[in-house]
PDB file of C-alpha atoms in Angstrom:
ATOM      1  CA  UNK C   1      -8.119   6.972 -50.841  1.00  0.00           C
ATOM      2  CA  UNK C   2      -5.609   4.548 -50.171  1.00  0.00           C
ATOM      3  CA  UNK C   3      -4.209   4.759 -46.993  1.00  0.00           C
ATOM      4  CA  UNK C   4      -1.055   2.794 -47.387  1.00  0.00           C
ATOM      5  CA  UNK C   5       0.180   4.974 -50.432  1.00  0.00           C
ATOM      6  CA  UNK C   6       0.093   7.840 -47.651  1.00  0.00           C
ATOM      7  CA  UNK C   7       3.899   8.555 -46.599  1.00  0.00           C
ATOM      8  CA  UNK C   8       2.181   9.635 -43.188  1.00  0.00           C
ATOM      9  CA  UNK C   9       0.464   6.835 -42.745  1.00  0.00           C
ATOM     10  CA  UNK C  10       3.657   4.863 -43.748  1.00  0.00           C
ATOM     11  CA  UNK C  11       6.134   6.536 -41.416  1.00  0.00           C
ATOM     12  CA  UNK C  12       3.802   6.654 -38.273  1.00  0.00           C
ATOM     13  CA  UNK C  13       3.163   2.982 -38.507  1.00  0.00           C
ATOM     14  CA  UNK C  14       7.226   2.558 -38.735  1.00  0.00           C
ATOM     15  CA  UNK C  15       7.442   5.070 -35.550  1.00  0.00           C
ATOM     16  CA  UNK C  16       4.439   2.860 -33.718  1.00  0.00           C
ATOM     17  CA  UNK C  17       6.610  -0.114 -34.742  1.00  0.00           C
ATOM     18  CA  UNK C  18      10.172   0.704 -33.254  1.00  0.00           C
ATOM     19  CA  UNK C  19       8.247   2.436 -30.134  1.00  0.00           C
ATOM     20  CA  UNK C  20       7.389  -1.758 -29.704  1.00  0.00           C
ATOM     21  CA  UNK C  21      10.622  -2.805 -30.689  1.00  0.00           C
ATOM     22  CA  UNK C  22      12.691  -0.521 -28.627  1.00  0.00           C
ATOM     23  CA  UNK C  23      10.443  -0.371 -25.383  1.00  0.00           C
ATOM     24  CA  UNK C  24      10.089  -4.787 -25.260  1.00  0.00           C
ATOM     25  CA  UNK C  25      11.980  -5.173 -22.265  1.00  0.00           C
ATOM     26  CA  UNK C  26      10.932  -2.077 -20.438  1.00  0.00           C
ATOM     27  CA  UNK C  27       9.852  -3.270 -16.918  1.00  0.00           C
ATOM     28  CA  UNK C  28       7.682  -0.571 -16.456  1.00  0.00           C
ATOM     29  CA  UNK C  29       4.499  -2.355 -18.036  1.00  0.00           C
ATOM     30  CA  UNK C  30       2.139   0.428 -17.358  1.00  0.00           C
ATOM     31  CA  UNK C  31       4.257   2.871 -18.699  1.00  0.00           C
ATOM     32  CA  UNK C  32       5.223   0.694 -21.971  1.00  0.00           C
ATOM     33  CA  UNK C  33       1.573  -0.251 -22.628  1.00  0.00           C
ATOM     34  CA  UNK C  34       0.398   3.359 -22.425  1.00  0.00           C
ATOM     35  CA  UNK C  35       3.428   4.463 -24.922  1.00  0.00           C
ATOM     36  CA  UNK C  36       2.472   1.787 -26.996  1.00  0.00           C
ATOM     37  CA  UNK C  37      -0.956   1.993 -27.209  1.00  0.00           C
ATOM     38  CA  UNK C  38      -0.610   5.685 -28.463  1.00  0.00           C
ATOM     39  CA  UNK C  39       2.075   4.835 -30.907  1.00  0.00           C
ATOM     40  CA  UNK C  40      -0.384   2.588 -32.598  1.00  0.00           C
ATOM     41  CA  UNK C  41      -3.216   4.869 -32.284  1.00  0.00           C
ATOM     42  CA  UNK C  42      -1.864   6.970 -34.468  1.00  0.00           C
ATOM     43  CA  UNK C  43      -1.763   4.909 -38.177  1.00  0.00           C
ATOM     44  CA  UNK C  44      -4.816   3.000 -37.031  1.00  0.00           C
ATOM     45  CA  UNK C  45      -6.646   6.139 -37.235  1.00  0.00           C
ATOM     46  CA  UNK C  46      -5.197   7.456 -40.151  1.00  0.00           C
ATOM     47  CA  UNK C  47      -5.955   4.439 -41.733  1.00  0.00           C
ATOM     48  CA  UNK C  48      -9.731   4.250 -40.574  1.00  0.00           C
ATOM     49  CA  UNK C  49      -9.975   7.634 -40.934  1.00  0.00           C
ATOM     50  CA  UNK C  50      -9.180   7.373 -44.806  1.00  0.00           C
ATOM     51  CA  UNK C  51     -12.004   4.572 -45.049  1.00  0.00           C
ATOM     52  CA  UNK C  52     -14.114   6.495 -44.095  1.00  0.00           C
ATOM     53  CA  UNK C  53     -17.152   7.916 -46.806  1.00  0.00           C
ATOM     54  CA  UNK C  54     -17.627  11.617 -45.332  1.00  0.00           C
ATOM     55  CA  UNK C  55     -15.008  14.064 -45.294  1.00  0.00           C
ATOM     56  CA  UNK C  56     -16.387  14.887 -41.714  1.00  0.00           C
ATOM     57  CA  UNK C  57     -15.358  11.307 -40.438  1.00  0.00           C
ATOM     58  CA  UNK C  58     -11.947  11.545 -41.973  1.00  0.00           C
ATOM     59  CA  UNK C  59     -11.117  15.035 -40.557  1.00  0.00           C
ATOM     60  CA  UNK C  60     -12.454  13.434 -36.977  1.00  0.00           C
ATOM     61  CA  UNK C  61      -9.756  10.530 -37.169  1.00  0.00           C
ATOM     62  CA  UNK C  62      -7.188  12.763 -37.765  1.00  0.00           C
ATOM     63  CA  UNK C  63      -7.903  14.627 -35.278  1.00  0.00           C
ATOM     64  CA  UNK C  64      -7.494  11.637 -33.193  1.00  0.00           C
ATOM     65  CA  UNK C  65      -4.765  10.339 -34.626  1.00  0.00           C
ATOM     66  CA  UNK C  66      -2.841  14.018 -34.374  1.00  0.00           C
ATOM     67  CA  UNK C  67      -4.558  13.834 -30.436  1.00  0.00           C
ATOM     68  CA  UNK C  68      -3.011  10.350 -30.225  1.00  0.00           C
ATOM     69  CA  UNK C  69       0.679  11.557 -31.352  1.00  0.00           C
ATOM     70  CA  UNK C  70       0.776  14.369 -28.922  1.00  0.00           C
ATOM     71  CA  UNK C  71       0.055  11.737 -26.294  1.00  0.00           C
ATOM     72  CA  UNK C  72       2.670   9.465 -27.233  1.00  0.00           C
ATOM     73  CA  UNK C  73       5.059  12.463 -27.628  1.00  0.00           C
ATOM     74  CA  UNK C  74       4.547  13.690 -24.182  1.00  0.00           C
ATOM     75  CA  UNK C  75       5.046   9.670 -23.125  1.00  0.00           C
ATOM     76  CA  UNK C  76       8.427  10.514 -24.757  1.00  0.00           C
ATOM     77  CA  UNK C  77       9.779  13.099 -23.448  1.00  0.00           C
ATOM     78  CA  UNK C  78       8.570  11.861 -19.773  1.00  0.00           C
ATOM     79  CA  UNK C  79      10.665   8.567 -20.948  1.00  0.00           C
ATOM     80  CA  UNK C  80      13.973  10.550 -21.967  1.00  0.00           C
ATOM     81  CA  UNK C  81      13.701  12.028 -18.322  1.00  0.00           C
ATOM     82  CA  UNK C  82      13.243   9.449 -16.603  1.00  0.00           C
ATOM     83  CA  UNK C  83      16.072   7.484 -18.262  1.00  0.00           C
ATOM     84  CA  UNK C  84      13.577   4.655 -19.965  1.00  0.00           C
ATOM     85  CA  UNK C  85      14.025   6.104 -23.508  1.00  0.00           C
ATOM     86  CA  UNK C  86      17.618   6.295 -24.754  1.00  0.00           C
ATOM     87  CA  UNK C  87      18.655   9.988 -25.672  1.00  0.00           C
ATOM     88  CA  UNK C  88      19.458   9.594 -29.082  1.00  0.00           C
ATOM     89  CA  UNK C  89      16.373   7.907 -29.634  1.00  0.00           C
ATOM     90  CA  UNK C  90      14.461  10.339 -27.844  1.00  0.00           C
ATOM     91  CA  UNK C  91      15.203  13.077 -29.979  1.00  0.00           C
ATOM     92  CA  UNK C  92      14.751  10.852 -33.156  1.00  0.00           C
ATOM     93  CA  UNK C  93      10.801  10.081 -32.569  1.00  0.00           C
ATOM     94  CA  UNK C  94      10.637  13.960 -31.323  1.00  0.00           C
ATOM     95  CA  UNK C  95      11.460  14.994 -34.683  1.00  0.00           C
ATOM     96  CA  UNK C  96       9.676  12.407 -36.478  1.00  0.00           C
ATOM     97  CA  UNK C  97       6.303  13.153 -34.097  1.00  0.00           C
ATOM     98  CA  UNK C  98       6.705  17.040 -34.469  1.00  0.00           C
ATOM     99  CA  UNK C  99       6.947  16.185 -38.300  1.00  0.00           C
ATOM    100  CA  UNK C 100       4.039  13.614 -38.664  1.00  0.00           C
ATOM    101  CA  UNK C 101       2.053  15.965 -36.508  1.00  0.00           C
ATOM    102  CA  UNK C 102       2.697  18.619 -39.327  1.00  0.00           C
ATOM    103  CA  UNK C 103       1.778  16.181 -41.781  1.00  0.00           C
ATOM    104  CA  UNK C 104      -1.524  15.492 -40.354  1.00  0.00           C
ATOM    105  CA  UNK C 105      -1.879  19.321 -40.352  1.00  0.00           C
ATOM    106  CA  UNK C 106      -1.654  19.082 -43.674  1.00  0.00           C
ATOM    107  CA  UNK C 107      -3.815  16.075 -44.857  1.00  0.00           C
ATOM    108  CA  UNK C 108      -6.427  17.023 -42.734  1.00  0.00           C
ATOM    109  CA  UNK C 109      -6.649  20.669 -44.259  1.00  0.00           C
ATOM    110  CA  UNK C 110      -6.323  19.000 -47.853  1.00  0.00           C
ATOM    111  CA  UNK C 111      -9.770  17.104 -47.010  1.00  0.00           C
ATOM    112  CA  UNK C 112     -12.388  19.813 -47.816  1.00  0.00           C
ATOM    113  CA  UNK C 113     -15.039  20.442 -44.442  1.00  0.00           C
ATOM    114  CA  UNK C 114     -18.665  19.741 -45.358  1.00  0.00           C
TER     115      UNK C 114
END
């Protein structure tokens, strides 16, 4: 399969890239790089995931991935609190994780278990 044709694939690598854009001149480097990291843990894994031969592999990275997303979510809502993440912006990639998470849901119970 090809993973770029995958709409999940498509919009978690556009979430992982405005996490980037909007969190460049956080201060907080620890905090950044750890929100970061997990933002672009998510499409990398899809990605691989889909590469992958066995249907066992590719249900594994999506389970990372989907672990990977609840990470970064979490790293959101901590940044909304703490005032590093805009509101409005906030709520955005809540809505788009909650979704993609449901998305992996459902890709990984379209691959059939061996």
């Amino acid at each position: 399969m090809n993973f770029e044709k995958l709409e999940v694939w498509k919009r978690s690598a556009r979430l992982s890239a405005q996490i980037y854009k909007i969190t460049a001149d956080l201060r907080d480097y620890g905090f950044r790089d750890q929100l970061t990291r997990a933002g672009l843990s998510v499409p990398s894994n899809i990605a691989e995931g889909m590469t992958r031969d066995s249907n066992k592999e590719k249900r594994r990275f999506l389970d990372i991935a989907r672990s990977s997303l609840s990470e970064a979510l979490t790293q959101i809502y901590i940044g909304i609190e703490i005032g590093y993440i805009n509101n409005d912006t906030g709520r955005e990639w809540v809505i788009e994780s909650k979704e993609l998470h449901a998305m992996i849901n459902s890709l990984k119970n379209s691959i059939a278990t061996e």
